[in-house]
Amino acid sequence: NVNLSPELSTSWTVGMVARVPTDDPWLNRLSLTVDYWSISLEDTIGALAATTILQRCFNLQGVNPTFDPNNPYCLLFERNPSDGRVDEMQQFQNNIGASTNAGLDVALNWGFGLDQLGLGDRAGDLSFSLAGTWWHKSTSKTTITPLDPENDFVGSISGVTAGAVPEFKFSFLTTYSRDDLMVQLNTRFIDAMVHANTIVGGVGTGVPSTWYLDLSGRYNLTSNIAVRAGVNNLLDQQPRLYNPNVQANTDPSTYDVLGRRFFFGVNVSM
């Protein structure tokens, strides 16, 4: 399509980092990072799906309320005069829409020595790290007609790889360390989602919220030799099944499809 124009992107972020200015052993390792981000695209390049063209010609989401045969969507295909079937549908690349994604990233870190609990100087150290995202806007719209709706897909999952938009997603890492030993438990959370098809008037099944636990440990045998071992997906959480999906009734780019698995390794530094 020689009439294509470049996509136009506008993005901005604003953030803050906060630390407690104190020598108090309970608070001197407390920090908070907050970042708000927004990414907008105009004149996005793509091709309309055949189902979108047909359904909007017949007034899906109020795009053609008078069922006008000259509606831009209806002009993208023809009917075979002999049997009425759809013929010669135009699905070429064009500047067809706009989208905006925005959200908030938060990182909270805290730690303290267990001697603060009266457990002795060699009791070890405990630290916590929370990293999460609140995805509060994920809108997209086509710009074929003035009546084209803007849909917000926050809290939805689709049949497109990396197309999941959970409203909330976070990981929470707990670390215990003492001398040459370190043990970590990572908790991961993915919010429940409806199917993106249901937002645009279609059908599809959603998924419930999902939790994962990963346990790992490391021990330094010497100054240059360390052993490590662990279990990913400790509770053997199975991938969420939904339809229509990306692959094998799920979305491998969002969910763990391997199940519980163990690992062991040795690190040697020279």
mmCIF file of C-alpha atoms in Angstrom:
data_model
loop_
_atom_site.group_PDB
_atom_site.id
_atom_site.type_symbol
_atom_site.label_atom_id
_atom_site.label_comp_id
_atom_site.label_asym_id
_atom_site.label_seq_id
_atom_site.Cartn_x
_atom_site.Cartn_y
_atom_site.Cartn_z
ATOM 1 C CA ASN A 1 0.000 0.000 0.000
ATOM 2 C CA VAL A 2 1.854 3.099 -1.256
ATOM 3 C CA ASN A 3 -0.426 5.318 0.833
ATOM 4 C CA LEU A 4 0.899 4.026 4.165
ATOM 5 C CA SER A 5 2.259 6.636 6.564
ATOM 6 C CA PRO A 6 4.597 5.979 9.507
ATOM 7 C CA GLU A 7 3.173 5.133 12.894
ATOM 8 C CA LEU A 8 3.500 7.901 15.462
ATOM 9 C CA SER A 9 4.413 7.033 19.050
ATOM 10 C CA THR A 10 4.232 9.243 22.108
ATOM 11 C CA SER A 11 5.534 7.955 25.429
ATOM 12 C CA TRP A 12 6.351 9.443 28.795
ATOM 13 C CA THR A 13 7.212 8.308 32.280
ATOM 14 C CA VAL A 14 7.384 9.912 35.695
ATOM 15 C CA GLY A 15 8.862 8.273 38.741
ATOM 16 C CA MET A 16 10.171 8.629 42.237
ATOM 17 C CA VAL A 17 12.587 6.850 44.556
ATOM 18 C CA ALA A 18 12.116 7.125 48.308
ATOM 19 C CA ARG A 19 14.465 6.021 51.073
ATOM 20 C CA VAL A 20 14.235 6.516 54.807
ATOM 21 C CA PRO A 21 17.148 8.732 55.955
ATOM 22 C CA THR A 22 17.869 6.920 59.189
ATOM 23 C CA ASP A 23 20.378 4.637 60.866
ATOM 24 C CA ASP A 24 17.584 2.689 62.502
ATOM 25 C CA PRO A 25 18.303 -1.006 61.700
ATOM 26 C CA TRP A 26 14.588 -1.609 61.126
ATOM 27 C CA LEU A 27 14.273 1.127 58.497
ATOM 28 C CA ASN A 28 17.663 1.845 56.902
ATOM 29 C CA ARG A 29 17.110 -0.782 54.194
ATOM 30 C CA LEU A 30 13.591 0.328 53.303
ATOM 31 C CA SER A 31 13.153 1.800 49.817
ATOM 32 C CA LEU A 32 10.273 2.465 47.450
ATOM 33 C CA THR A 33 10.336 3.069 43.693
ATOM 34 C CA VAL A 34 7.218 4.145 41.778
ATOM 35 C CA ASP A 35 7.053 4.724 38.016
ATOM 36 C CA TYR A 36 4.027 5.736 35.983
ATOM 37 C CA TRP A 37 4.296 5.080 32.241
ATOM 38 C CA SER A 38 2.173 5.819 29.193
ATOM 39 C CA ILE A 39 2.711 4.733 25.584
ATOM 40 C CA SER A 40 0.410 5.890 22.771
ATOM 41 C CA LEU A 41 0.408 4.913 19.109
ATOM 42 C CA GLU A 42 -1.385 6.700 16.280
ATOM 43 C CA ASP A 43 -1.862 5.592 12.669
ATOM 44 C CA THR A 44 -1.070 2.012 13.662
ATOM 45 C CA ILE A 45 -0.384 -0.217 10.676
ATOM 46 C CA GLY A 46 -2.297 -3.457 10.282
ATOM 47 C CA ALA A 47 -4.876 -5.413 8.360
ATOM 48 C CA LEU A 48 -8.456 -5.836 9.517
ATOM 49 C CA ALA A 49 -9.555 -9.379 10.326
ATOM 50 C CA ALA A 50 -12.219 -10.856 8.056
ATOM 51 C CA THR A 51 -14.583 -11.328 11.013
ATOM 52 C CA THR A 52 -14.155 -7.670 12.010
ATOM 53 C CA ILE A 53 -14.998 -6.464 8.506
ATOM 54 C CA LEU A 54 -18.112 -8.631 8.218
ATOM 55 C CA GLN A 55 -19.428 -8.090 11.739
ATOM 56 C CA ARG A 56 -18.970 -4.327 11.659
ATOM 57 C CA CYS A 57 -20.642 -4.107 8.280
ATOM 58 C CA PHE A 58 -23.604 -5.644 10.086
ATOM 59 C CA ASN A 59 -23.397 -3.113 12.951
ATOM 60 C CA LEU A 60 -21.242 -4.874 15.540
ATOM 61 C CA GLN A 61 -20.709 -2.346 18.379
ATOM 62 C CA GLY A 62 -22.964 0.176 16.614
ATOM 63 C CA VAL A 63 -20.575 0.895 13.725
ATOM 64 C CA ASN A 64 -23.248 0.719 10.997
ATOM 65 C CA PRO A 65 -26.584 1.466 12.709
ATOM 66 C CA THR A 66 -28.476 2.037 9.439
ATOM 67 C CA PHE A 67 -26.971 -1.054 7.756
ATOM 68 C CA ASP A 68 -25.768 1.193 4.968
ATOM 69 C CA PRO A 69 -24.200 -0.904 2.156
ATOM 70 C CA ASN A 70 -21.865 2.026 1.496
ATOM 71 C CA ASN A 71 -20.435 1.889 5.005
ATOM 72 C CA PRO A 72 -16.601 1.713 4.733
ATOM 73 C CA TYR A 73 -16.600 -1.795 6.219
ATOM 74 C CA CYS A 74 -19.180 -3.044 3.711
ATOM 75 C CA LEU A 75 -17.116 -1.641 0.861
ATOM 76 C CA LEU A 76 -14.189 -3.881 1.813
ATOM 77 C CA PHE A 77 -15.823 -6.981 0.300
ATOM 78 C CA GLU A 78 -18.184 -8.008 -2.467
ATOM 79 C CA ARG A 79 -20.854 -10.671 -2.849
ATOM 80 C CA ASN A 80 -20.754 -13.328 -5.525
ATOM 81 C CA PRO A 81 -23.864 -12.622 -7.626
ATOM 82 C CA SER A 82 -24.508 -16.313 -8.237
ATOM 83 C CA ASP A 83 -24.760 -17.527 -4.642
ATOM 84 C CA GLY A 84 -24.239 -14.471 -2.398
ATOM 85 C CA ARG A 85 -21.064 -15.701 -0.730
ATOM 86 C CA VAL A 86 -18.416 -13.197 0.363
ATOM 87 C CA ASP A 87 -15.928 -12.538 -2.411
ATOM 88 C CA GLU A 88 -12.821 -10.374 -2.993
ATOM 89 C CA MET A 89 -12.338 -9.172 0.576
ATOM 90 C CA GLN A 90 -9.736 -6.414 0.926
ATOM 91 C CA GLN A 91 -7.332 -7.051 3.798
ATOM 92 C CA PHE A 92 -4.348 -4.966 2.816
ATOM 93 C CA GLN A 93 -2.037 -3.213 5.265
ATOM 94 C CA ASN A 94 -3.238 0.270 6.157
ATOM 95 C CA ASN A 95 -3.145 2.906 8.892
ATOM 96 C CA ILE A 96 -6.173 1.588 10.701
ATOM 97 C CA GLY A 97 -6.113 2.659 14.324
ATOM 98 C CA ALA A 98 -4.677 3.979 17.560
ATOM 99 C CA SER A 99 -3.806 2.528 20.958
ATOM 100 C CA THR A 100 -2.751 3.612 24.442
ATOM 101 C CA ASN A 101 -1.195 1.590 27.244
ATOM 102 C CA ALA A 102 -0.518 3.012 30.683
ATOM 103 C CA GLY A 103 0.218 1.705 34.126
ATOM 104 C CA LEU A 104 2.134 1.918 37.365
ATOM 105 C CA ASP A 105 5.257 -0.068 38.312
ATOM 106 C CA VAL A 106 6.081 -0.373 42.001
ATOM 107 C CA ALA A 107 9.172 -1.832 43.688
ATOM 108 C CA LEU A 108 9.376 -2.074 47.479
ATOM 109 C CA ASN A 109 12.459 -3.415 49.288
ATOM 110 C CA TRP A 110 13.057 -4.009 52.977
ATOM 111 C CA GLY A 111 15.419 -6.044 55.092
ATOM 112 C CA PHE A 112 16.844 -6.427 58.581
ATOM 113 C CA GLY A 113 19.137 -8.610 60.603
ATOM 114 C CA LEU A 114 17.447 -11.262 62.717
ATOM 115 C CA ASP A 115 19.493 -10.065 65.663
ATOM 116 C CA GLN A 116 16.881 -7.312 65.874
ATOM 117 C CA LEU A 117 14.470 -10.020 67.046
ATOM 118 C CA GLY A 118 16.842 -11.064 69.791
ATOM 119 C CA LEU A 119 18.018 -14.185 67.964
ATOM 120 C CA GLY A 120 21.730 -13.458 68.234
ATOM 121 C CA ASP A 121 24.403 -11.961 65.997
ATOM 122 C CA ARG A 122 24.706 -15.112 63.858
ATOM 123 C CA ALA A 123 20.971 -15.622 63.279
ATOM 124 C CA GLY A 124 21.216 -14.319 59.741
ATOM 125 C CA ASP A 125 19.437 -11.763 57.639
ATOM 126 C CA LEU A 126 15.922 -11.512 56.192
ATOM 127 C CA SER A 127 14.954 -9.357 53.208
ATOM 128 C CA PHE A 128 11.836 -8.808 51.121
ATOM 129 C CA SER A 129 11.410 -7.466 47.593
ATOM 130 C CA LEU A 130 8.078 -6.698 45.967
ATOM 131 C CA ALA A 131 7.875 -5.814 42.252
ATOM 132 C CA GLY A 132 4.446 -5.283 40.747
ATOM 133 C CA THR A 133 2.531 -3.652 37.929
ATOM 134 C CA TRP A 134 -0.918 -2.101 37.899
ATOM 135 C CA TRP A 135 -2.010 -1.970 34.255
ATOM 136 C CA HIS A 136 -4.875 0.493 34.325
ATOM 137 C CA LYS A 137 -5.304 1.359 30.628
ATOM 138 C CA SER A 138 -4.955 -0.665 27.430
ATOM 139 C CA THR A 139 -7.209 0.936 24.854
ATOM 140 C CA SER A 140 -7.288 0.418 21.126
ATOM 141 C CA LYS A 141 -9.578 1.465 18.331
ATOM 142 C CA THR A 142 -9.797 1.352 14.586
ATOM 143 C CA THR A 143 -10.283 4.620 12.737
ATOM 144 C CA ILE A 144 -12.187 3.393 9.701
ATOM 145 C CA THR A 145 -15.391 5.274 10.605
ATOM 146 C CA PRO A 146 -16.221 7.997 13.175
ATOM 147 C CA LEU A 147 -18.374 5.430 15.010
ATOM 148 C CA ASP A 148 -15.550 2.950 15.599
ATOM 149 C CA PRO A 149 -15.520 2.232 19.357
ATOM 150 C CA GLU A 150 -12.554 2.460 21.689
ATOM 151 C CA ASN A 151 -12.142 -0.752 23.675
ATOM 152 C CA ASP A 152 -10.202 -1.111 26.910
ATOM 153 C CA PHE A 153 -8.587 -4.546 27.218
ATOM 154 C CA VAL A 154 -7.264 -4.284 30.783
ATOM 155 C CA GLY A 155 -8.060 -7.532 32.576
ATOM 156 C CA SER A 156 -8.272 -9.621 29.413
ATOM 157 C CA ILE A 157 -6.462 -12.452 27.656
ATOM 158 C CA SER A 158 -6.578 -13.234 23.938
ATOM 159 C CA GLY A 159 -5.434 -15.704 21.312
ATOM 160 C CA VAL A 160 -2.388 -13.580 20.471
ATOM 161 C CA THR A 161 1.061 -14.321 21.902
ATOM 162 C CA ALA A 162 1.905 -11.872 24.717
ATOM 163 C CA GLY A 163 -1.618 -10.466 24.396
ATOM 164 C CA ALA A 164 -2.547 -10.948 28.067
ATOM 165 C CA VAL A 165 -3.255 -7.727 29.982
ATOM 166 C CA PRO A 166 -3.754 -8.629 33.665
ATOM 167 C CA GLU A 167 -4.763 -5.629 35.730
ATOM 168 C CA PHE A 168 -2.415 -6.699 38.528
ATOM 169 C CA LYS A 169 0.770 -8.740 38.344
ATOM 170 C CA PHE A 170 3.548 -9.000 40.913
ATOM 171 C CA SER A 171 6.360 -11.055 42.358
ATOM 172 C CA PHE A 172 7.331 -11.142 46.027
ATOM 173 C CA LEU A 173 10.819 -12.420 46.853
ATOM 174 C CA THR A 174 11.750 -13.451 50.395
ATOM 175 C CA THR A 175 15.454 -14.072 51.059
ATOM 176 C CA TYR A 176 17.116 -15.589 54.109
ATOM 177 C CA SER A 177 20.904 -15.466 54.288
ATOM 178 C CA ARG A 178 23.437 -16.528 56.885
ATOM 179 C CA ASP A 179 27.152 -16.665 56.259
ATOM 180 C CA ASP A 180 27.587 -18.784 53.084
ATOM 181 C CA LEU A 181 23.942 -19.900 52.884
ATOM 182 C CA MET A 182 21.128 -18.180 50.990
ATOM 183 C CA VAL A 183 17.542 -19.440 50.601
ATOM 184 C CA GLN A 184 14.894 -17.692 48.491
ATOM 185 C CA LEU A 185 11.151 -18.115 48.080
ATOM 186 C CA ASN A 186 9.588 -16.249 45.162
ATOM 187 C CA THR A 187 5.822 -15.786 44.991
ATOM 188 C CA ARG A 188 4.368 -14.809 41.608
ATOM 189 C CA PHE A 189 0.814 -13.617 40.971
ATOM 190 C CA ILE A 190 -1.184 -13.089 37.765
ATOM 191 C CA ASP A 191 -4.659 -11.561 38.049
ATOM 192 C CA ALA A 192 -7.829 -13.153 36.684
ATOM 193 C CA MET A 193 -8.803 -12.190 33.136
ATOM 194 C CA VAL A 194 -11.825 -12.350 30.845
ATOM 195 C CA HIS A 195 -11.436 -13.209 27.180
ATOM 196 C CA ALA A 196 -10.724 -10.219 24.945
ATOM 197 C CA ASN A 197 -13.393 -11.452 22.511
ATOM 198 C CA THR A 198 -16.125 -10.720 25.056
ATOM 199 C CA ILE A 199 -15.075 -7.055 25.180
ATOM 200 C CA VAL A 200 -15.806 -6.610 21.460
ATOM 201 C CA GLY A 201 -19.075 -8.570 21.412
ATOM 202 C CA GLY A 202 -17.670 -12.040 20.770
ATOM 203 C CA VAL A 203 -17.415 -15.187 22.872
ATOM 204 C CA GLY A 204 -14.573 -16.776 24.781
ATOM 205 C CA THR A 205 -13.665 -18.198 28.165
ATOM 206 C CA GLY A 206 -11.583 -16.388 30.764
ATOM 207 C CA VAL A 207 -9.046 -17.520 33.353
ATOM 208 C CA PRO A 208 -8.897 -17.289 37.166
ATOM 209 C CA SER A 209 -6.070 -15.661 39.092
ATOM 210 C CA THR A 210 -2.874 -17.708 39.314
ATOM 211 C CA TRP A 211 -0.155 -18.123 41.937
ATOM 212 C CA TYR A 212 3.305 -19.665 41.545
ATOM 213 C CA LEU A 213 5.938 -20.491 44.161
ATOM 214 C CA ASP A 214 9.642 -20.943 43.350
ATOM 215 C CA LEU A 215 12.098 -22.166 45.991
ATOM 216 C CA SER A 216 15.863 -22.010 45.593
ATOM 217 C CA GLY A 217 19.038 -22.108 47.640
ATOM 218 C CA ARG A 218 22.757 -21.495 47.313
ATOM 219 C CA TYR A 219 25.726 -22.450 49.444
ATOM 220 C CA ASN A 220 29.296 -21.246 49.026
ATOM 221 C CA LEU A 221 31.579 -24.239 49.605
ATOM 222 C CA THR A 222 34.692 -22.120 49.143
ATOM 223 C CA SER A 223 35.466 -18.610 47.974
ATOM 224 C CA ASN A 224 35.179 -19.742 44.349
ATOM 225 C CA ILE A 225 32.871 -22.784 44.423
ATOM 226 C CA ALA A 226 29.137 -22.620 45.110
ATOM 227 C CA VAL A 227 26.327 -25.134 44.750
ATOM 228 C CA ARG A 228 22.758 -24.150 43.989
ATOM 229 C CA ALA A 229 19.486 -26.059 43.780
ATOM 230 C CA GLY A 230 15.805 -25.379 43.716
ATOM 231 C CA VAL A 231 12.279 -26.115 42.582
ATOM 232 C CA ASN A 232 10.387 -23.937 40.119
ATOM 233 C CA ASN A 233 6.588 -24.031 40.283
ATOM 234 C CA LEU A 234 6.765 -25.753 43.660
ATOM 235 C CA LEU A 235 3.010 -26.435 43.880
ATOM 236 C CA ASP A 236 2.873 -27.758 40.291
ATOM 237 C CA GLN A 237 0.331 -25.159 39.163
ATOM 238 C CA GLN A 238 -0.986 -26.232 35.768
ATOM 239 C CA PRO A 239 -1.393 -23.688 32.939
ATOM 240 C CA ARG A 240 -4.765 -21.986 32.750
ATOM 241 C CA LEU A 241 -6.937 -23.329 29.950
ATOM 242 C CA TYR A 242 -9.186 -21.070 27.895
ATOM 243 C CA ASN A 243 -10.576 -20.730 24.391
ATOM 244 C CA PRO A 244 -9.839 -19.302 21.827
ATOM 245 C CA ASN A 245 -6.204 -19.537 22.915
ATOM 246 C CA VAL A 246 -2.620 -19.043 21.753
ATOM 247 C CA GLN A 247 -1.403 -22.649 21.768
ATOM 248 C CA ALA A 248 -2.363 -25.988 23.328
ATOM 249 C CA ASN A 249 -5.456 -24.492 25.035
ATOM 250 C CA THR A 250 -3.420 -21.891 26.950
ATOM 251 C CA ASP A 251 -0.972 -18.988 26.555
ATOM 252 C CA PRO A 252 2.630 -20.225 27.005
ATOM 253 C CA SER A 253 3.880 -16.626 27.033
ATOM 254 C CA THR A 254 1.851 -15.968 30.205
ATOM 255 C CA TYR A 255 1.576 -19.292 32.059
ATOM 256 C CA ASP A 256 4.080 -21.961 33.087
ATOM 257 C CA VAL A 257 3.465 -24.968 30.812
ATOM 258 C CA LEU A 258 6.270 -27.158 32.213
ATOM 259 C CA GLY A 259 4.916 -27.770 35.712
ATOM 260 C CA ARG A 260 7.063 -28.529 38.760
ATOM 261 C CA ARG A 261 10.739 -28.912 37.907
ATOM 262 C CA PHE A 262 13.966 -29.240 39.841
ATOM 263 C CA PHE A 263 17.423 -27.888 39.128
ATOM 264 C CA PHE A 264 20.912 -28.294 40.514
ATOM 265 C CA GLY A 265 24.139 -26.577 39.550
ATOM 266 C CA VAL A 266 27.676 -25.790 40.552
ATOM 267 C CA ASN A 267 29.294 -22.399 39.994
ATOM 268 C CA VAL A 268 33.046 -22.217 39.746
ATOM 269 C CA SER A 269 34.881 -18.916 39.447
ATOM 270 C CA MET A 270 38.563 -18.664 38.606
#
